[in-house]
Amino acid sequence: MLYSLIDILGTIAFAISGVLVAMDKRLDVFGVFIIAFVTAVGGGTLRDVLIGNTPVGWMTQPNYTIIIIVTVIFSIVFAGRLKHFRKSLFLFDTIGIGLYTMIGIQKGLDAGLLPIMCIALGTMTACFGGVIRDILCNEIPVIFRREIYATVCILGGGIYFLILQFPVNPDIPYITGIICIIVLRLLAVKFKIALPSIYRK
Amino acid sequence: MLYSLIDILGTIAFAISGVLVAMDKRLDVFGVFIIAFVTAVGGGTLRDVLIGNTPVGWMTQPNYTIIIIVTVIFSIVFAGRLKHFRKSLFLFDTIGIGLYTMIGIQKGLDAGLLPIMCIALGTMTACFGGVIRDILCNEIPVIFRREIYATVCILGGGIYFLILQFPVNPDIPYITGIICIIVLRLLAVKFKIALPSIYRK
Amino acid sequence: MLYSLIDILGTIAFAISGVLVAMDKRLDVFGVFIIAFVTAVGGGTLRDVLIGNTPVGWMTQPNYTIIIIVTVIFSIVFAGRLKHFRKSLFLFDTIGIGLYTMIGIQKGLDAGLLPIMCIALGTMTACFGGVIRDILCNEIPVIFRREIYATVCILGGGIYFLILQFPVNPDIPYITGIICIIVLRLLAVKFKIALPSIYRK
């Protein structure tokens, strides 16, 4: 129930981030919709394809498509006012990546994969919708350059598997993982923490 | 029989559109062939991967590969004269997207998917070869910016499912869908109909 | 045993080629790692997805991920000195594409595909990691423009199937294919052989 709500809010936040990038490139309505769609479901789709979980998730669960269509329509109509919601959107986005990382990890466990691969799948689920969005818009993916949220997903995934070693209720590591990702990302953005540079000036 | 002919003509038209974009970017022979190939079979390949229909279609049906190889050779040799066939190519291309949309819809129905997902698969089959072509050539996909043919595929798919509600011979909705897509696209190009702009000047 | 060694050296060479392109684009550590990773395993991943061999190879064999992580760390630390190893890296890379082409062909045979499709899979395994690397870095793939190594893989694959017609020990065509690819590529680079141009000046 709570998870469903987070899932919906996350999907909306991801779709809006797609709409914003697509409108910045002045795509037409169809282009805007496709970019919103791949931003929202692209990470999970890539994950499903790589583990052979087909037909991929959004095909058998039409609710995502409906949420995205409604979000795109609202976003285009109220495009001028989206900036007033920037903080809420950032929050939904952050909560979304927390949940999606854990969903990806679960799918990896269901497929019998090692923890390191599950963390890779979780990070992919949370972050690669944005990667596909940027590629379709002819940009080098922003998470390869500035954003640190992939690193946050990896850390959250690691914490999940760490807590899983202890004899606790299985919900504990799941929820702790989500909360860690949310808190770490908020801290990273608040204090402008970036990965250490590997380049000399 | 008629469908096979349309399929071949469509494959040729798609492959030539790939050759033209690739030569515009001055790719070498291998690059031109790959771009022609993904333009022709990319949409169906993406569809097959997403529904788990593997090995993907062109791997088990070598005729597509042969048609594309022959088309690429002819296109390169007669590159200077391709412009004289622009109208025929446009027609083959249009007939092709009509057929491919319906083929994609059928594959969706075979996989037990909902109509809205079948229409998505049909549109993907018809249009995403061009999307992959443009990404490989480092361009924002043209159907996200100007072309309206994805919209036409969606409309044609909708008409198909509408007619399917009536107690008619199963060929009727299929053929009507193809014809609608062809006619709508010809009208759209003739009268320069585009999606309504979502941007203020 | 020898194959394992070649596989490791090839993975290292591919990963380093990814690091070099990624650092040229000044990506952050996460971006550099992802580019190195897709360069090394992208071709095999695409092959596995297209034939339905899922979960894809690197998910069930964590050694690749570990090799790539170690390679990326070393490459970043010793970035300034990588140029001294250019010749060794080129050699490992060349030996790698020889082996990967044959591995891809074997997977195609295992999936019951025709020789022409097996050669396509072999070429894909050896070359498409670099294609995905270039797309993620927002470049037109270099093998579509200048490099001829895809052609060399196709030739090597053809020689493999040719020798397979004769009643010889099954290792012979495999090893001959690898050696042919290595020799042809070294010759092509040495004598600056490129595909014939299809453009008038």
Coordinates of C-alpha atoms in Angstrom, one line a residue, chain A residues 19 22-32 34-35 37-38 45-46 49 53-63 65-66 69 76-77 79-80 135-138, chain B residues 47-53 111 113-114 116-117 120-121 123-124 127-128 131 135 138-148 150-151 154 195-201:
Chain A
V19 CA 9.0 15.8 -20.1
A22 CA 12.2 16.5 -23.9
M23 CA 10.6 20.0 -24.0
D24 CA 14.0 21.5 -23.6
K25 CA 14.9 19.8 -26.8
R26 CA 11.5 21.1 -28.3
L27 CA 10.3 17.6 -29.2
D28 CA 6.7 17.2 -30.4
V29 CA 4.0 15.6 -28.3
F30 CA 4.8 12.1 -29.4
G31 CA 8.5 12.6 -28.6
V32 CA 7.7 14.1 -25.2
I34 CA 8.2 8.6 -25.4
I35 CA 10.9 10.3 -23.5
F37 CA 7.9 6.8 -20.8
V38 CA 11.4 5.6 -21.2
T45 CA 12.8 -2.6 -18.8
L46 CA 16.5 -3.0 -19.2
V49 CA 15.5 -7.8 -20.6
N53 CA 11.9 -11.5 -17.3
T54 CA 9.7 -11.1 -20.4
P55 CA 7.2 -9.7 -21.5
V56 CA 8.8 -6.8 -19.6
G57 CA 7.0 -5.4 -16.6
W58 CA 5.1 -2.4 -18.1
M59 CA 3.5 -4.6 -20.8
T60 CA 1.6 -6.7 -18.3
Q61 CA 0.9 -3.9 -15.9
P62 CA -1.0 -1.2 -17.8
N63 CA -1.2 1.1 -14.8
T65 CA 1.3 3.5 -19.0
I66 CA -1.9 5.2 -17.8
I69 CA 0.0 9.4 -20.1
I76 CA 2.4 19.9 -20.9
V77 CA -0.7 21.9 -19.9
A79 CA 4.5 23.3 -18.1
G80 CA 5.0 26.9 -17.0
I135 CA 20.8 9.1 -25.1
L136 CA 17.5 9.5 -27.0
C137 CA 17.9 13.3 -26.5
N138 CA 21.5 13.1 -27.8
Chain B
R47 CA 9.6 -5.8 -30.0
D48 CA 10.8 -9.4 -30.0
V49 CA 13.3 -8.7 -27.2
L50 CA 10.6 -6.9 -25.0
I51 CA 8.1 -9.8 -25.3
G52 CA 10.8 -12.5 -25.1
N53 CA 10.4 -13.8 -28.6
A111 CA 1.7 -13.0 -26.3
L113 CA -1.2 -8.6 -24.1
L114 CA -3.9 -6.0 -23.7
I116 CA -3.1 -0.8 -25.6
M117 CA 0.2 -2.8 -25.4
A120 CA 2.4 0.1 -28.6
L121 CA 4.2 -3.0 -30.0
T123 CA 4.0 1.3 -33.4
M124 CA 7.3 0.1 -32.2
C127 CA 8.8 3.2 -36.2
F128 CA 11.7 2.2 -33.9
V131 CA 14.7 5.6 -34.0
I135 CA 20.6 7.2 -32.4
N138 CA 24.0 10.6 -33.4
E139 CA 20.8 12.5 -34.2
I140 CA 17.7 13.1 -32.1
P141 CA 15.2 10.7 -33.7
V142 CA 13.3 12.4 -36.4
I143 CA 9.9 10.9 -35.4
F144 CA 10.2 12.7 -32.0
R145 CA 10.5 16.0 -33.8
R146 CA 8.6 16.3 -37.1
E147 CA 7.3 13.1 -38.5
I148 CA 3.8 12.2 -37.5
A150 CA 3.9 7.1 -35.2
T151 CA 0.6 8.9 -34.5
I154 CA -1.5 4.4 -33.2
L195 CA 1.0 17.3 -34.3
P196 CA -0.2 20.5 -32.6
S197 CA 2.7 22.5 -31.2
I198 CA 3.1 22.5 -27.5
Y199 CA 5.5 25.5 -27.5
R200 CA 4.8 29.2 -27.6
K201 CA 7.0 31.1 -30.0

